[in-house]
PDB file of C-alpha atoms and ligand atoms in Angstrom:
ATOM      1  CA  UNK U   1       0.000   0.000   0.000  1.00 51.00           C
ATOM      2  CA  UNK U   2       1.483   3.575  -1.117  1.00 59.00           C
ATOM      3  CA  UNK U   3       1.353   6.021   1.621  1.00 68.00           C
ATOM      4  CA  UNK U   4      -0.005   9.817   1.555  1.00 71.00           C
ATOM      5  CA  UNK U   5       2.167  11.869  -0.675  1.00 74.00           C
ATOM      6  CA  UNK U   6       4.131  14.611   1.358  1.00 88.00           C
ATOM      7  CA  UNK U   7       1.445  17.641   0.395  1.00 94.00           C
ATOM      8  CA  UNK U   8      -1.398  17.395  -1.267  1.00 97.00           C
ATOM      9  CA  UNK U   9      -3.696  20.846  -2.090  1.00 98.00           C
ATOM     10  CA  UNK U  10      -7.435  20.793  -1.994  1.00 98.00           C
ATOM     11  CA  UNK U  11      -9.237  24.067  -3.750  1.00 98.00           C
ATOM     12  CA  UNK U  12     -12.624  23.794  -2.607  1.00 99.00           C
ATOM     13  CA  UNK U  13     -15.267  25.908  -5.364  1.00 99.00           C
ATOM     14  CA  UNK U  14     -18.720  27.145  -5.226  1.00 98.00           C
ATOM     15  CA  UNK U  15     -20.691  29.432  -7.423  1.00 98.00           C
ATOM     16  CA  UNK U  16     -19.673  32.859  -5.596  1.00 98.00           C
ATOM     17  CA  UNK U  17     -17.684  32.066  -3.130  1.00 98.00           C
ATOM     18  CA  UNK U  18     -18.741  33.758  -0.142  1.00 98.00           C
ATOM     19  CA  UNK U  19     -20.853  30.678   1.625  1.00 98.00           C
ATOM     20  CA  UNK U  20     -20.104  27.334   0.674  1.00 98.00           C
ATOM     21  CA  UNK U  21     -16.881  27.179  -0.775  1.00 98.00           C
ATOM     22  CA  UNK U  22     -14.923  29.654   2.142  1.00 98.00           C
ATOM     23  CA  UNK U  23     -16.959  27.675   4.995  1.00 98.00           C
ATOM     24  CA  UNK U  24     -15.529  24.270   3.860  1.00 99.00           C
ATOM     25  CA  UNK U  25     -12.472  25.346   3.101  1.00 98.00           C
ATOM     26  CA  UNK U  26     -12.788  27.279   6.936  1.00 98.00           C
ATOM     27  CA  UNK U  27     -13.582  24.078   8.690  1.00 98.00           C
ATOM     28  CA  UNK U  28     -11.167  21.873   6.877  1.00 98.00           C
ATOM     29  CA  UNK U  29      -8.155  23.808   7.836  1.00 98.00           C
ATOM     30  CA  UNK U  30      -9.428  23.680  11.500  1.00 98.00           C
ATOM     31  CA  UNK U  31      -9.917  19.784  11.070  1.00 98.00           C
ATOM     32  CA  UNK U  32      -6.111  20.188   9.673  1.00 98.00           C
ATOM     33  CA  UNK U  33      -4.614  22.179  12.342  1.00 98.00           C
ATOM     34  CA  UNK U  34      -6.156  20.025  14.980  1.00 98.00           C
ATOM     35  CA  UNK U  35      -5.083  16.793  13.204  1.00 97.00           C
ATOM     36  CA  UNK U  36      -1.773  17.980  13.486  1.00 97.00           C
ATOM     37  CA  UNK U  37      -1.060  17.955   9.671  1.00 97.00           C
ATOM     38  CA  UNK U  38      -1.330  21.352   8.837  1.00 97.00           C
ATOM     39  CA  UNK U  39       2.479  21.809   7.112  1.00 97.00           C
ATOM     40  CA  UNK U  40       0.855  18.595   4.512  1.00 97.00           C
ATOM     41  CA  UNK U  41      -1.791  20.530   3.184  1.00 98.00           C
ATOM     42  CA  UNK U  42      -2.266  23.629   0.932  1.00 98.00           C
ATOM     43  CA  UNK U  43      -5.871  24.827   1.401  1.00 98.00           C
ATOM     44  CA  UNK U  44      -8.172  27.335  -0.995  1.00 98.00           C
ATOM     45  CA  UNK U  45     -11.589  27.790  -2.053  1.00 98.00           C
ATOM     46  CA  UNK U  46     -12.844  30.036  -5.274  1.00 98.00           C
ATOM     47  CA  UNK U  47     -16.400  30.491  -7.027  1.00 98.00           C
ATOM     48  CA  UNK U  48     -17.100  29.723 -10.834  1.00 98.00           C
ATOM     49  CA  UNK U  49     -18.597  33.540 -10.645  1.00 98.00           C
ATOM     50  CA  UNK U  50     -16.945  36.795 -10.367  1.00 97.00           C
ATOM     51  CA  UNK U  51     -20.159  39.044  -8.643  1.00 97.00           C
ATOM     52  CA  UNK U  52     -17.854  39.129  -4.950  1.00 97.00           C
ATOM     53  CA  UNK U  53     -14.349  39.266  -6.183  1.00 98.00           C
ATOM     54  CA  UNK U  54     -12.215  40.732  -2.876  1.00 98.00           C
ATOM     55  CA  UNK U  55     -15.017  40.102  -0.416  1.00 98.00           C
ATOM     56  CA  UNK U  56     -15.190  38.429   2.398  1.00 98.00           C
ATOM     57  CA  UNK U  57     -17.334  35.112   3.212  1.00 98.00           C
ATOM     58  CA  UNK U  58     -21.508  36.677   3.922  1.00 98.00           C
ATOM     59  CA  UNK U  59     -21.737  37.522   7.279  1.00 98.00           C
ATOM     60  CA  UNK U  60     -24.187  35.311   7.870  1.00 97.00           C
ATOM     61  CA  UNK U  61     -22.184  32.155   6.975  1.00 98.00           C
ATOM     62  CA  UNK U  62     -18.833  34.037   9.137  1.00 98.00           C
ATOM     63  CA  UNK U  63     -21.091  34.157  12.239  1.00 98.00           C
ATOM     64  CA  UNK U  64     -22.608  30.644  12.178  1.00 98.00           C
ATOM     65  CA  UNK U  65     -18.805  29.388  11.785  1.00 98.00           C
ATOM     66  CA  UNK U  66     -17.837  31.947  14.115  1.00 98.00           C
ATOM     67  CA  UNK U  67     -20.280  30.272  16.834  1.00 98.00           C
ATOM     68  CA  UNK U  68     -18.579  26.718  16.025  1.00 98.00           C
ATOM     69  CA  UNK U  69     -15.141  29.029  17.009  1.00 98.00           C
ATOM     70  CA  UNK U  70     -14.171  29.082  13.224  1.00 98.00           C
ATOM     71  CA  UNK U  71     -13.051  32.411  11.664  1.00 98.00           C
ATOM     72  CA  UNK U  72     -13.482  32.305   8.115  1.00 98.00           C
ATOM     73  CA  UNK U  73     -11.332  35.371   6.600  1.00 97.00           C
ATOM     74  CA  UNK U  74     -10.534  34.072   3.030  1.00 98.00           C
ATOM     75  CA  UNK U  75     -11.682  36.602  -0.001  1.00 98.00           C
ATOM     76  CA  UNK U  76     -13.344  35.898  -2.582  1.00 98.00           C
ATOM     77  CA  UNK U  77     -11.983  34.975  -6.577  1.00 98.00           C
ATOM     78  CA  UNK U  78     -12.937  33.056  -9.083  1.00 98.00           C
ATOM     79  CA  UNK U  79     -11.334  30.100 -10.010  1.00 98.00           C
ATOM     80  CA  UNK U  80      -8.367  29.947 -12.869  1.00 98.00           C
ATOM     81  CA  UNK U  81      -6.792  27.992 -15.506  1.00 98.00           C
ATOM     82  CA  UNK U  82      -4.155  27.438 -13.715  1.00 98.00           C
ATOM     83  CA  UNK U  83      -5.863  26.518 -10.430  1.00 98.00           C
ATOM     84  CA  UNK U  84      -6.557  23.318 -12.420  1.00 98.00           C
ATOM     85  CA  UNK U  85      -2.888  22.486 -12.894  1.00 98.00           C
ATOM     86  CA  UNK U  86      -1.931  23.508  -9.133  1.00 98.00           C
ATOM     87  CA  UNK U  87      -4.662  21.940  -7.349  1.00 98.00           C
ATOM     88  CA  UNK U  88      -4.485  18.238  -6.394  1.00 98.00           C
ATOM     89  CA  UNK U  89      -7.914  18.315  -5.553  1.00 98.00           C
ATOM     90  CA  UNK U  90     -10.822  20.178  -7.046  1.00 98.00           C
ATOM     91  CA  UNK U  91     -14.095  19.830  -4.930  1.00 99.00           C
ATOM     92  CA  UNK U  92     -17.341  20.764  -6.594  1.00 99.00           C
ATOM     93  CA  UNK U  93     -20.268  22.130  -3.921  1.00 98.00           C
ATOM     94  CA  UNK U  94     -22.864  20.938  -6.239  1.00 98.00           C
ATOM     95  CA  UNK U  95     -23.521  19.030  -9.576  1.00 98.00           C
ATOM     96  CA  UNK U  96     -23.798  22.952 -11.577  1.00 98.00           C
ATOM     97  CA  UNK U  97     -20.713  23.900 -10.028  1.00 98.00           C
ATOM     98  CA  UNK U  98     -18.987  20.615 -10.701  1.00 98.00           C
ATOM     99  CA  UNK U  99     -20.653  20.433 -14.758  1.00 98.00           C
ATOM    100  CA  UNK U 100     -19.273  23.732 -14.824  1.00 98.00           C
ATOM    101  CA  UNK U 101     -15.893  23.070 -13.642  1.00 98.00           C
ATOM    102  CA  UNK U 102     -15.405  20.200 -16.098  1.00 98.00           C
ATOM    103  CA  UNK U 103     -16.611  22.120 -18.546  1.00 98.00           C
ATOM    104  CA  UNK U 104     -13.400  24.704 -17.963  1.00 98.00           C
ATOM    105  CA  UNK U 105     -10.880  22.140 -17.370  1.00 97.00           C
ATOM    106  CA  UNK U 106      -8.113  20.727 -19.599  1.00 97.00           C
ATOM    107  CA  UNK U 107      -9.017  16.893 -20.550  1.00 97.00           C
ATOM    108  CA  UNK U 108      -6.065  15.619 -18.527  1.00 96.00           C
ATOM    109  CA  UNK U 109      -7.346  17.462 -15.321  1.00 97.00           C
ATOM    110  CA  UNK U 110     -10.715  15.994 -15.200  1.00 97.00           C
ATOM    111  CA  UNK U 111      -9.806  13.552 -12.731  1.00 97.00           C
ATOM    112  CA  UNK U 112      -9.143  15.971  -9.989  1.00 98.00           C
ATOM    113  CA  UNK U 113     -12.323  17.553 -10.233  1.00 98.00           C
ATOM    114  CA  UNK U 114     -14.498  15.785  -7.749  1.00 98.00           C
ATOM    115  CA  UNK U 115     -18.244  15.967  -6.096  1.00 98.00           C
ATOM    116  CA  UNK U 116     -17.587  17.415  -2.848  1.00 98.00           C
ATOM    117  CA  UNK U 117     -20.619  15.363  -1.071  1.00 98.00           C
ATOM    118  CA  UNK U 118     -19.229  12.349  -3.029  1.00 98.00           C
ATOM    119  CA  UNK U 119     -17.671  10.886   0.018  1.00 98.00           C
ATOM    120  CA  UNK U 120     -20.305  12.794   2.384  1.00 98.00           C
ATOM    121  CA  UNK U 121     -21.117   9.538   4.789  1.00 98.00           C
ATOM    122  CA  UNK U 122     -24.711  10.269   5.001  1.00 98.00           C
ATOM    123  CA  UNK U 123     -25.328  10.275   1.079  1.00 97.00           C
ATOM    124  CA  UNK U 124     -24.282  11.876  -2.144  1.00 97.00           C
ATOM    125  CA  UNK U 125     -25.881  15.139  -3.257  1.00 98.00           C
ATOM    126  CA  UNK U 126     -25.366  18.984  -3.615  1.00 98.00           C
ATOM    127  CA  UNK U 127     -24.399  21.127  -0.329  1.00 98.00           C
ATOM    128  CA  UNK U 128     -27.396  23.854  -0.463  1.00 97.00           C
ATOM    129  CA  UNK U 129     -26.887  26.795  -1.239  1.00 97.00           C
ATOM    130  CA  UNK U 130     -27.531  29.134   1.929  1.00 97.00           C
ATOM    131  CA  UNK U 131     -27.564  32.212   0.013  1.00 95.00           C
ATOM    132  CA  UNK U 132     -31.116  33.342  -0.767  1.00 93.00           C
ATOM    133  CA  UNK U 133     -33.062  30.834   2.285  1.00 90.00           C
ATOM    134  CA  UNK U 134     -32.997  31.000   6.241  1.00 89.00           C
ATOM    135  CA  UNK U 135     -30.514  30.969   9.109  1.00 89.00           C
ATOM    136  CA  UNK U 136     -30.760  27.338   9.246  1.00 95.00           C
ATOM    137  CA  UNK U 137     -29.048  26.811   5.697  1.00 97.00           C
ATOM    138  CA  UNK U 138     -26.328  28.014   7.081  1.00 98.00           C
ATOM    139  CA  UNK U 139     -25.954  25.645  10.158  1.00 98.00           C
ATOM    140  CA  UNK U 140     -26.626  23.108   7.413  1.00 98.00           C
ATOM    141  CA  UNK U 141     -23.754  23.929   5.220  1.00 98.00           C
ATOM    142  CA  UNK U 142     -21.693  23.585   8.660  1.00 98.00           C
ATOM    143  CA  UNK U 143     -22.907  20.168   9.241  1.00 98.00           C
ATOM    144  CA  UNK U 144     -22.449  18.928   6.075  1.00 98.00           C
ATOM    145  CA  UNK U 145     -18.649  20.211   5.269  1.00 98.00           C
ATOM    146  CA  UNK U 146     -17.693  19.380   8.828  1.00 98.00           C
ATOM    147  CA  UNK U 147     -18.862  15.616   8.296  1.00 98.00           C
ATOM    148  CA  UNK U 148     -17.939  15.307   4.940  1.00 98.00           C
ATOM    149  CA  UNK U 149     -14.292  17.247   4.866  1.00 98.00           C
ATOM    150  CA  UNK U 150     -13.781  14.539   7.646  1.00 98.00           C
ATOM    151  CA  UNK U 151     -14.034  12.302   5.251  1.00 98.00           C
ATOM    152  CA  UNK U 152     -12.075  13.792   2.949  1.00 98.00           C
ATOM    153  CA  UNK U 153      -9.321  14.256   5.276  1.00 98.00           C
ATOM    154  CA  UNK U 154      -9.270  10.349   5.812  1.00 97.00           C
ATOM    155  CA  UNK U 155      -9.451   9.542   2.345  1.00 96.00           C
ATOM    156  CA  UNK U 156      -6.087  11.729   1.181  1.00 97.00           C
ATOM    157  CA  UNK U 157      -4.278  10.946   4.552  1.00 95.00           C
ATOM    158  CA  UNK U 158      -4.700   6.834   4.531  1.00 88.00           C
ATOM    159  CA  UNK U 159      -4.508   6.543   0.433  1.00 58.00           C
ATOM    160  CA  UNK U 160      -7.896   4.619   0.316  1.00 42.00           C
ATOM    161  CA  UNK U 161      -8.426   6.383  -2.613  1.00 41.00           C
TER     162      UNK U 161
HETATM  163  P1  LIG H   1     -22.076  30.362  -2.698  1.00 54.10           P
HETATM  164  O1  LIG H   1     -23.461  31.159  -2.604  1.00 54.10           O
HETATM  165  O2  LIG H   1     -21.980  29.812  -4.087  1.00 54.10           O
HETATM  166  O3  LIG H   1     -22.220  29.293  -1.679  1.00 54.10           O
HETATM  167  O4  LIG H   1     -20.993  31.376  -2.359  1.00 54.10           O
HETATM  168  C1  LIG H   1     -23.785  32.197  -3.494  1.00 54.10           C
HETATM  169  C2  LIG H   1     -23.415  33.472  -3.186  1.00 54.10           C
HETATM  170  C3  LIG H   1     -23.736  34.521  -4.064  1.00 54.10           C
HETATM  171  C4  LIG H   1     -24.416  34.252  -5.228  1.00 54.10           C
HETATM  172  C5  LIG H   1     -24.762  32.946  -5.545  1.00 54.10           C
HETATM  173  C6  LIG H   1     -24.447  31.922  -4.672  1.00 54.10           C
HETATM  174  N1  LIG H   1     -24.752  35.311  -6.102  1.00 54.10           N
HETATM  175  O5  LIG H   1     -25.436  35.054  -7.097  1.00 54.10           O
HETATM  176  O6  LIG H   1     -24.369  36.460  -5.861  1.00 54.10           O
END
């Protein structure tokens, strides 16, 4: 069995990044840090769109990760050409994003473009987007990249796949 390579980088992409994309990539660094393995990852996130270039996350998703004790601080950009050559990793929030990522991507690439919820151990599916519903879409989004970016975590640090 091969181990885990040295460093692997995970660019995690929504549609605007400023809720989905920034929270997961927000609570996987914290699983990171706490796991001890920060120096073995490189961590991003980016939006297929360009409306919040240089924002921050939505306040509304930064306070619901700020009550988990999770500052999320990244700013917003869309994602790049080259993020598709750098990035071991490309996780899609949902099937549009992830259609539309492919779409974008050099043929050889393809493979590193991945359903985020793919390995989500309660099911498959899109992560909601929070932006136009209630509070609790937000709390959802938590729930979902916390249990899933778990998995992830296991998955790139044991090899199993
Ligand atoms: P996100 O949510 O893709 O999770 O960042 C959205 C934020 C903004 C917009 C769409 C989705 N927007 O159209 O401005």
């Amino acid at each position: 069995m091969s181990s885990a390579p040295e460093r692997q980088s995970v660019l995690f992409v929504c549609l605007g990044n400023i809720c989905r994309s920034p929270a997961a990539e927000g609570v996987f660094r914290d699983l990171v840090h706490r796991e001890g393995a920060a120096a073995r990852f490189v961590i991003e996130s980016a939006g297929t769109g360009g409306w919040h270039l240089g924002e921050l996350p939505d306040s509304r998703m930064r306070a619901a990760a700020a009550r988990r004790g999770i500052q999320l601080e990244s700013r917003a950009r869309q994602v790049t050409l080259e993020d598709f050559r750098a990035f071991d990793h490309v996780l899609a929030m949902d099937a549009s994003v992830h259609q539309e990522l492919l779409r974008r991507c050099p043929p050889t690439s393809h493979g590193k473009v991945r359903l985020f919820r793919d390995l989500d151990p309660e099911g498959p599916g899109d992560v909601p987007d929070p932006y136009y519903g209630g509070p609790d879409g937000f709390e959802e989004v938590l729930d979902i990249v916390d249990r899933t970016g778990r998995a992830w975590f296991v998955a790139m640090t044991e090899r199993k796949r």
